[in-house]
Coordinates of C-alpha atoms in Angstrom, one line a residue:
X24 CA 73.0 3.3 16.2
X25 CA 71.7 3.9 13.0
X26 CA 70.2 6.8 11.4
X27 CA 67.0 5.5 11.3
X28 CA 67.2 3.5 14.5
X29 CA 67.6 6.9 15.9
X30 CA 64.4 8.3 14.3
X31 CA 62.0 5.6 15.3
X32 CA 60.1 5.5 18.3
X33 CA 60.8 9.6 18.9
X34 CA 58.7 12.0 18.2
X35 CA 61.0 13.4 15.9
X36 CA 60.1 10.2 13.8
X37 CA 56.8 11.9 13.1
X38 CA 56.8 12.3 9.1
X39 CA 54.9 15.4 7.8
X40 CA 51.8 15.2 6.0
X41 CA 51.6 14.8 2.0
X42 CA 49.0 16.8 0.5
X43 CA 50.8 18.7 -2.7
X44 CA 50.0 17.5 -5.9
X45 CA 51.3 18.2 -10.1
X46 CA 49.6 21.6 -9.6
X47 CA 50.4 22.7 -6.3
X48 CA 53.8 21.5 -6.9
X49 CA 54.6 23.8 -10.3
X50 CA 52.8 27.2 -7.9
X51 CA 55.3 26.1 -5.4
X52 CA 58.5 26.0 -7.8
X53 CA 57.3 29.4 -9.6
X54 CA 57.2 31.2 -6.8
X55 CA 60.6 30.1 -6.0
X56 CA 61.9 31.0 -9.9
X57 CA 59.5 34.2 -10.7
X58 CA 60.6 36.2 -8.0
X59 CA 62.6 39.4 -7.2
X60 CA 65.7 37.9 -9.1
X61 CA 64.2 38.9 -12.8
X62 CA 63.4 42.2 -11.7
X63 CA 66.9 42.8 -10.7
X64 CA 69.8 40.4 -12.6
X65 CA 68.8 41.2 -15.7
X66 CA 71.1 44.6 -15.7
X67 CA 74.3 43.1 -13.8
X68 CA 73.5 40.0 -16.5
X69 CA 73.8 42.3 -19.5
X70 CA 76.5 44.4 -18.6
X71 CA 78.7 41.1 -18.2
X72 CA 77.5 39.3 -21.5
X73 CA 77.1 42.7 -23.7
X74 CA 75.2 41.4 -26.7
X75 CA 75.1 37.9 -25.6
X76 CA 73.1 38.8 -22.6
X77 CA 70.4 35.7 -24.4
X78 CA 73.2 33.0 -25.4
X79 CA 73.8 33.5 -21.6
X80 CA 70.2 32.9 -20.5
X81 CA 70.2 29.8 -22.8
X82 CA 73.3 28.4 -20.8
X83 CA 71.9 28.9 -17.7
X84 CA 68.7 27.4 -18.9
X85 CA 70.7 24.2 -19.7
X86 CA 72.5 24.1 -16.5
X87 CA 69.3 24.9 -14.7
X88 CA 67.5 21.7 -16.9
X89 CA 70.4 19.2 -15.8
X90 CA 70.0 20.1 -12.7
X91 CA 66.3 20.2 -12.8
X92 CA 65.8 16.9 -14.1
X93 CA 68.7 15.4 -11.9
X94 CA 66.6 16.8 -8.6
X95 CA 63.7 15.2 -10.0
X96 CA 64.7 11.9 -10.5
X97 CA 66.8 12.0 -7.3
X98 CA 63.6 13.3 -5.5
X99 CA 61.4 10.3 -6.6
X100 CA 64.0 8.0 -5.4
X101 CA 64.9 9.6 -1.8
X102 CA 60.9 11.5 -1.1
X103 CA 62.3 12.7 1.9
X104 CA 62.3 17.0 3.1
X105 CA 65.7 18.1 2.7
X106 CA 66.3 17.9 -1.3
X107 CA 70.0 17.8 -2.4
X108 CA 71.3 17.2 1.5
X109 CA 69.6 13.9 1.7
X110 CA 70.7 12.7 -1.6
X111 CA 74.2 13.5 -1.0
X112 CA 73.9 11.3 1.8
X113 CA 72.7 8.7 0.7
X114 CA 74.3 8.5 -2.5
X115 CA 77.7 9.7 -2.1
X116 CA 78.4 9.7 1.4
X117 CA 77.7 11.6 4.9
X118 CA 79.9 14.1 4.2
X119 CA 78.8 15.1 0.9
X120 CA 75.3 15.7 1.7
X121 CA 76.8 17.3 4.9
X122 CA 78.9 20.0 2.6
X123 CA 75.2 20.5 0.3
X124 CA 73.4 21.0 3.2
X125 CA 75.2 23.9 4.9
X126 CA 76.2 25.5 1.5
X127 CA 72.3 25.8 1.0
X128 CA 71.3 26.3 4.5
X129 CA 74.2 29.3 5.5
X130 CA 73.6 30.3 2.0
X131 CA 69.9 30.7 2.1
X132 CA 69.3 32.3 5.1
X133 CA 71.7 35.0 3.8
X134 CA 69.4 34.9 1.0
X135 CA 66.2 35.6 3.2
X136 CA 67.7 38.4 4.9
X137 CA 68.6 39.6 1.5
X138 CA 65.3 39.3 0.2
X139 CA 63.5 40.5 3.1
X140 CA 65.2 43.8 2.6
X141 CA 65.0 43.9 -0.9
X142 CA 61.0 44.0 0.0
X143 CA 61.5 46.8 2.4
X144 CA 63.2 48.6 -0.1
X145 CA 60.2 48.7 -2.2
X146 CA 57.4 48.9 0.0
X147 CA 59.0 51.7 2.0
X148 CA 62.8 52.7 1.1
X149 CA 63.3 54.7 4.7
X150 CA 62.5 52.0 6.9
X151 CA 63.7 49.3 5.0
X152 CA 65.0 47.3 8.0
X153 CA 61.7 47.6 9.9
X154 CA 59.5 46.5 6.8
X155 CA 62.1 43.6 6.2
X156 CA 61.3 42.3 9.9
X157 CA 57.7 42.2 9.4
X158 CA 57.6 40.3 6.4
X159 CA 60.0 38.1 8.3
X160 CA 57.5 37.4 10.9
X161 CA 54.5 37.7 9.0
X162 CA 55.8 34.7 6.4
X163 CA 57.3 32.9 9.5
X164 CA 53.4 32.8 10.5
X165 CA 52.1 31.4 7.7
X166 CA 54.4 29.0 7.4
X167 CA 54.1 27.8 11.1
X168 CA 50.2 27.0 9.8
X169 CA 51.1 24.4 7.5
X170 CA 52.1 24.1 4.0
X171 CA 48.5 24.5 2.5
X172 CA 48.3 28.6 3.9
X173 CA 51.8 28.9 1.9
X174 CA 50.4 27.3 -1.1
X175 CA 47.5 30.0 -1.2
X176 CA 49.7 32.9 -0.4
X177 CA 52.5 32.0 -3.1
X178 CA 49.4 31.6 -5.7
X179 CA 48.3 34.5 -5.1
X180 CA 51.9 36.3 -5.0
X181 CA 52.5 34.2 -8.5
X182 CA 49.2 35.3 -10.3
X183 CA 50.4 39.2 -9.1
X184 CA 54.1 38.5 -10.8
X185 CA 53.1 36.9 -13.9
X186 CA 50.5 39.5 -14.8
X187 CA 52.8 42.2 -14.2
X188 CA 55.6 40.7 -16.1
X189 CA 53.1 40.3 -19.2
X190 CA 52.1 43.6 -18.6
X191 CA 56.0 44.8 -19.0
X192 CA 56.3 42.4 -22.2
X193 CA 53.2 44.2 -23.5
X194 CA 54.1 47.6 -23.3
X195 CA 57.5 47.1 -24.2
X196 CA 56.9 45.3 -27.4
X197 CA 53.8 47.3 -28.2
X198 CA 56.3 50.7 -27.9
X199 CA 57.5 52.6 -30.8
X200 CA 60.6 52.6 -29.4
X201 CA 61.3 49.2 -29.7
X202 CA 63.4 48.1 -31.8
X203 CA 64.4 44.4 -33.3
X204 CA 68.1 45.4 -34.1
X205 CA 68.3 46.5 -30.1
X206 CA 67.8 42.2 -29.7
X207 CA 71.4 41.1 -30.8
X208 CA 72.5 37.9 -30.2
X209 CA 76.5 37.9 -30.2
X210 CA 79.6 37.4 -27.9
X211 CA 80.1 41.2 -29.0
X212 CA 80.9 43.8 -25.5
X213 CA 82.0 40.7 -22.7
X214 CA 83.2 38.2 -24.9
X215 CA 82.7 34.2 -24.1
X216 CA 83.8 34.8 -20.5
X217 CA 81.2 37.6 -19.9
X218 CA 78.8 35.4 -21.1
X219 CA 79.8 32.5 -18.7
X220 CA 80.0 34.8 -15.9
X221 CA 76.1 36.5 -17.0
X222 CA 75.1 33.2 -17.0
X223 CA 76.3 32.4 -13.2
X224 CA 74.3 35.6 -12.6
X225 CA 71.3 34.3 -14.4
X226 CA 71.2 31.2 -12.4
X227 CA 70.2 33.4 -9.2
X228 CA 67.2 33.6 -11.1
X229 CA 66.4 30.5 -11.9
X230 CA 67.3 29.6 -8.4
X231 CA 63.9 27.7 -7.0
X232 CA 62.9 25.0 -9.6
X233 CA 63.8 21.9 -7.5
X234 CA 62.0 23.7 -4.3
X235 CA 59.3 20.9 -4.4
X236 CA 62.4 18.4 -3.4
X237 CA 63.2 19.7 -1.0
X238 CA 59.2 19.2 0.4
X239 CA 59.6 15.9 -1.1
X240 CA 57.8 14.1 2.2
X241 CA 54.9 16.6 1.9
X242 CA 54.4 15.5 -2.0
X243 CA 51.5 13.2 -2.9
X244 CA 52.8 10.3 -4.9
X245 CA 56.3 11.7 -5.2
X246 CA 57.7 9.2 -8.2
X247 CA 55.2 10.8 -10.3
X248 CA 54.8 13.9 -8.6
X249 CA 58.1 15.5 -8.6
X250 CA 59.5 14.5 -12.1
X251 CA 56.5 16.2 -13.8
X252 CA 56.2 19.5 -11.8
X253 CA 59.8 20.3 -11.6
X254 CA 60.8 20.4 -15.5
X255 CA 56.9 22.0 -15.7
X256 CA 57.5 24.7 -13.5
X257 CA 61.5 25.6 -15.0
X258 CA 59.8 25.7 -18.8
X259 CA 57.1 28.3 -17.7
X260 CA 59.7 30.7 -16.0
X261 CA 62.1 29.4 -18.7
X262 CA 59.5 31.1 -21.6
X263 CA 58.7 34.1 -19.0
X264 CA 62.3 35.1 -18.7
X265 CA 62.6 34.8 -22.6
X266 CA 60.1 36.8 -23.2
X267 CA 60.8 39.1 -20.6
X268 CA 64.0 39.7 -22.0
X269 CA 63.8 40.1 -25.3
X270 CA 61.0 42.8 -24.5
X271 CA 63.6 44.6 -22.2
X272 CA 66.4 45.0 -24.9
X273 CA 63.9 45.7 -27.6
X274 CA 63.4 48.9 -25.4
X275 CA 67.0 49.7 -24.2
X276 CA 69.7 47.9 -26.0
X277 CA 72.3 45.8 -24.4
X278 CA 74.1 48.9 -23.4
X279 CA 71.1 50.3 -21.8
X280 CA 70.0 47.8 -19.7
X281 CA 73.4 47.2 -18.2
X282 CA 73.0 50.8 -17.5
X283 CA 69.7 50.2 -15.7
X284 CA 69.0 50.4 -12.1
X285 CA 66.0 48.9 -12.1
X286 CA 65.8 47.3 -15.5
X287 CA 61.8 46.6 -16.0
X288 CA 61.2 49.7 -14.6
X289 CA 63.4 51.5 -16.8
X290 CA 62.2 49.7 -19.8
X291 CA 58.5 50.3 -19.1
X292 CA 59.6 54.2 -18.9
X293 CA 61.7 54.4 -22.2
X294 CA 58.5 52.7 -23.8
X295 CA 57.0 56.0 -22.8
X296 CA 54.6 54.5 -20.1
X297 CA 56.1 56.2 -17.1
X298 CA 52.8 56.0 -15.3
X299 CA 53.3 52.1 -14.8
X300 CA 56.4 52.5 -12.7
X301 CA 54.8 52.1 -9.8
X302 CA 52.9 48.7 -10.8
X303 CA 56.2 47.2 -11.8
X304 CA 58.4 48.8 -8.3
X305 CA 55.1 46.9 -6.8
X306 CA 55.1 43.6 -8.8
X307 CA 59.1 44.0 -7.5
X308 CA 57.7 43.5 -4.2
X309 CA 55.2 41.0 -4.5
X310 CA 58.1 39.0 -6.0
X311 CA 60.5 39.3 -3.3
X312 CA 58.0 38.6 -1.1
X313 CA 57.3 35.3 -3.1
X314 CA 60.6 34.6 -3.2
X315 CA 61.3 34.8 0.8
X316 CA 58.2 33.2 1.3
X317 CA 59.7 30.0 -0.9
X318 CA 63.5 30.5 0.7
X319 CA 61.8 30.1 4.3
X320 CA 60.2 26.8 3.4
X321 CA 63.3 25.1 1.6
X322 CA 65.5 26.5 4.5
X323 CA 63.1 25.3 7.2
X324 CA 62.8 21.6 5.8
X325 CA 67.1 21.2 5.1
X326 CA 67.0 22.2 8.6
X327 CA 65.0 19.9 9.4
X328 CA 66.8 16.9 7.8
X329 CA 70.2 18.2 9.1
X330 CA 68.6 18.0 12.5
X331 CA 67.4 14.8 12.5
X332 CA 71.2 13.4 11.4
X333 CA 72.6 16.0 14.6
X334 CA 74.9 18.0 12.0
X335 CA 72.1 20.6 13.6
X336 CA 70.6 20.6 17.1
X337 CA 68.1 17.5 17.2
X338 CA 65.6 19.5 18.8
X339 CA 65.0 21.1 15.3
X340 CA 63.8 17.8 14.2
X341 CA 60.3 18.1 15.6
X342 CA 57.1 18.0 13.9
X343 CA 53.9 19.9 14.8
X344 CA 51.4 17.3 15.5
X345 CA 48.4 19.6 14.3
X346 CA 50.0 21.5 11.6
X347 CA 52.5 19.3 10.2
X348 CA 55.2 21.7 9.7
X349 CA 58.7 20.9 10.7
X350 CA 57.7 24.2 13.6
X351 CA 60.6 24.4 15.6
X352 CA 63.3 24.6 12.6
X353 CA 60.7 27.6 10.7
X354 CA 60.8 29.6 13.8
X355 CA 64.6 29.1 14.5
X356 CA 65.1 30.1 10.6
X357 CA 63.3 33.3 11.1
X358 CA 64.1 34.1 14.4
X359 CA 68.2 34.4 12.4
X360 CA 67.0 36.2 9.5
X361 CA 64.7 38.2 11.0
X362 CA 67.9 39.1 13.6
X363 CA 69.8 39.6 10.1
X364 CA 67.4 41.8 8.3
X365 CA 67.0 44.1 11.6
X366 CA 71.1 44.7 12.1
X367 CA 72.7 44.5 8.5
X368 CA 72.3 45.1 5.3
X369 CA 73.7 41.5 3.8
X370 CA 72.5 42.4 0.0
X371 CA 75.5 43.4 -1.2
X372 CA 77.4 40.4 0.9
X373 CA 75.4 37.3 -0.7
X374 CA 77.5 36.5 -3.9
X375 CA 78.6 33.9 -2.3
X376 CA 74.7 32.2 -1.8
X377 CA 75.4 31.7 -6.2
X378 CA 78.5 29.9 -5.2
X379 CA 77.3 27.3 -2.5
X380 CA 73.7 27.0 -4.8
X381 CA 76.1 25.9 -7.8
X382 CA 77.8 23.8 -5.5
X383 CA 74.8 22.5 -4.0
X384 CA 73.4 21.5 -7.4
X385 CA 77.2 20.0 -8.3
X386 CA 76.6 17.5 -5.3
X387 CA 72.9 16.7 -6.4
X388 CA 74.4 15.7 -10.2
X389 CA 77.4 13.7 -9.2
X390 CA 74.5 11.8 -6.5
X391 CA 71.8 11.6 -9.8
X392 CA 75.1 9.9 -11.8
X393 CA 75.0 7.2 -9.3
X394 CA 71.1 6.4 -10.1
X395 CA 72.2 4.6 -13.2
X396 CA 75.1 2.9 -15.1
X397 CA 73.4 3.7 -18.5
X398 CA 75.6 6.2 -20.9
X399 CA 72.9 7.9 -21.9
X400 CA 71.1 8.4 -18.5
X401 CA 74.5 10.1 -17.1
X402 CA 74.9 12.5 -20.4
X403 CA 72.6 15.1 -18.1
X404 CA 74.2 14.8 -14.7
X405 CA 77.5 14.9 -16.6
X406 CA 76.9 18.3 -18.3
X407 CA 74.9 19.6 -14.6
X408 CA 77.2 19.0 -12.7
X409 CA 80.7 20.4 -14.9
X410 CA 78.2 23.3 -15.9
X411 CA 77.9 24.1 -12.3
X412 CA 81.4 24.4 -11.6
X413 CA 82.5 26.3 -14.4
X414 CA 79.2 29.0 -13.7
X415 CA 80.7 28.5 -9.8
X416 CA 84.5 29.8 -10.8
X417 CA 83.0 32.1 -13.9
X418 CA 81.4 34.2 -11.3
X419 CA 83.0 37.6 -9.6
X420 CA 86.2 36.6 -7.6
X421 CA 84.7 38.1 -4.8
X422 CA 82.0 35.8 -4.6
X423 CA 84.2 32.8 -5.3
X424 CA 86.4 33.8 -2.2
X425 CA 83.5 34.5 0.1
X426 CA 81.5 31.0 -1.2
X427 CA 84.6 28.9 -0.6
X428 CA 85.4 30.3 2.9
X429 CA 81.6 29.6 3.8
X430 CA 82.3 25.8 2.6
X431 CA 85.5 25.8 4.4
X432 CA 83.9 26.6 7.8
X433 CA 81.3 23.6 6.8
X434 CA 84.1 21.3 6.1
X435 CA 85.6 21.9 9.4
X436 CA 82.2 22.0 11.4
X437 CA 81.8 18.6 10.2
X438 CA 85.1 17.1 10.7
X439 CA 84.9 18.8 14.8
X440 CA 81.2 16.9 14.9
X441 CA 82.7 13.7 13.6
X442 CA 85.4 13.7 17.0
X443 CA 83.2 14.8 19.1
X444 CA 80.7 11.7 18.0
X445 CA 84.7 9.4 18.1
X446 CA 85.0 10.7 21.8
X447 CA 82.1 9.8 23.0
X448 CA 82.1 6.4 21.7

């Protein structure tokens, strides 16, 4: 029996509704990108890279467009939920989009539970695990109502993190202690490797842009759709980050910020404006909030996909016939992170989610090189998909070791489901 033999005629046929359009789409991938990851890599970034902290941000800008525009095209092509898992499928082979689905699937919900605490430790530091829960649930909720309630929320949650991030570019620009010789751009402090390595970190950040692909079956007119909003939405966050940056080591220096604890925070206080802390530790917030908010939804609708193939429990398949939201998969996702981000504290244990997301995007360029025999339309697939193995492997040992053993245990869940399927035929 086919795949899609098994799909028809069940209710886990039921497709989900498309109602995103250009607009919706690029609020949808910002909230992914602008999130608690700027407010946070930008120190581990610098102290790896040294003066080259923006060469680095320029290579992972690159990698992050290859990979972008790859997703995109791939997208219009396959408009189904469950972005680089379904193209890996279908363009490379069940057990490719098998590997990208539970890199980004085990890797993302490590992510959530990451990012729910990181929002407890802002709203209230001492009980970080209980705050971390509740915005578990309370995201979970929203979601379960259908993708047009997380479309208001994340607008809202992207209108609070832009205008706080100006606010930081503002200040720190407008300071007397800035200074343009702080804003070096050399391979001075962590040579060419540093800056490889800063720019694996970066990538975290930029983390979100194909989002809309992987709600590809709730997109209106996806071949036209997708391909716009995702390079729309990477060139806003792309020019945010910029500017963000250079605002940032205008105040501190290169040494400085890798210093930094909390680098905007920091800045904004050096510039002498120590009574908008607060305002950025709460834009922090709102952004990890936004970013949860986004992991839950692409988590939810890989699951999904996965589920309808049985390398997950079919039952996850199901749609909600009133809301439209793949409702059984959101509430299992949350139910584990929530479970996660009540019992450990996984933030310092997620290097390995940059691994399996580089890996993840690898998959989704070698599938985009199949989409045409053309030279130049494999140039950007081609530089993706070697950048993201060299950002992969440039990053700290330790995540390397923990994102391969994660892919190991995918490899052999799928090689015991594929005996189990031989048995039983």
């Amino acid at each position: 029996m086919t795949r899609r033999a098994g799909r028809q005629g069940s209710a886990e046929a039921v497709g989900l509704r498309r109602t995103l359009g250009v607009r919706d789409a690029v609020v949808i991938g910002l909230g992914a990108m602008v999130g608690a990851g700027i407010f946070a890599v930008l120190g581990p970034a610098a102290d790896a890279a040294g003066s080259g902290l923006l060469i680095a941000l320029a290579v992972a800008a690159v990698v992050a467009y290859c990979n972008a525009m790859a997703s995109a095209r791939l997208a219009a092509r396959h408009p189904e939920s469950g972005g680089t898992y379904v193209y890996g499928r279908e363009r490379l082979g069940e057990f490719w989009g098998h590997l990208a689905g539970w890199a980004f699937v085990v890797g993302k919900t490590a992510s959530c539970a990451a990012m729910a605490l990181t929002v407890g430790a802002y709203v209230w530091p001492g009980q970080a695990h209980a705050v971390a829960v509740t915005a578990v649930v309370a995201l979970t909720a929203v979601n379960y109502l259908g993708v047009r309630k997380s479309l208001w929320l994340t607008r809202v949650i992207v209108a609070v993190v832009l205008a706080v991030l100006v606010l930081v570019v503002v200040v720190c620009l407008g300071s007397a202690e800035a200074d343009a010789g702080r804003v070096d751009v050399g391979l001075s402090g962590g040579g060419f490797g540093g800056v490889l390595q800063a720019a694996g970190l970066l990538f975290f950040a930029f983390a979100g842009y194909a989002r809309v692909a992987t709600l590809g079956e709730e997109v209106r007119d996806p071949g036209r759709t997708i391909p716009r909003a995702v390079p729309l939405s990477l060139g806003i966050a792309l020019a945010v980050y910029a500017c963000v940056a250079v605002a940032v080591l205008a105040v501190l220096g290169p040494g400085g910020l890798a210093e930094a604890s909390a680098p905007l925070a920091d800045a904004v206080r050096a510039a002498g404006a120590p009574g908008l802390v607060p305002v950025v530790r709460a834009g922090a917030a709102v952004a990890a909030v936004g970013s949860l908010l986004a992991l839950i939804l692409g988590v939810s609708r890989t699951t999904l996909a996965m589920a309808r193939d049985r390398h997950l429990p079919g039952a996850l398949a199901a749609v909600h016939p009133r809301f439209q939201v793949p409702h059984r998969a959101e509430l299992a996702v949350g139910a584990v992170v929530a479970l996660l981000a009540a019992t450990v504290d996984v933030r310092d244990a997620v290097g390995f989610s940059s691994f399996g997301v580089l890996v993840y995007y690898a998959i989704a360029n070698a599938s985009a090189w199949t989409l045409s025999r053309a030279p130049l339309a494999r140039v950007g697939p081609l530089v993706g998909a070697v950048g993201c193995v060299v950002l992969a492997f440039a990053l700290p040992w330790a995540s390397v070791v923990a994102g391969a053993a994660v892919l190991a245990v995918g490899v052999v869940s799928y090689g015991v489901r594929r005996r189990i399927a031989a048995g039983r035929r």
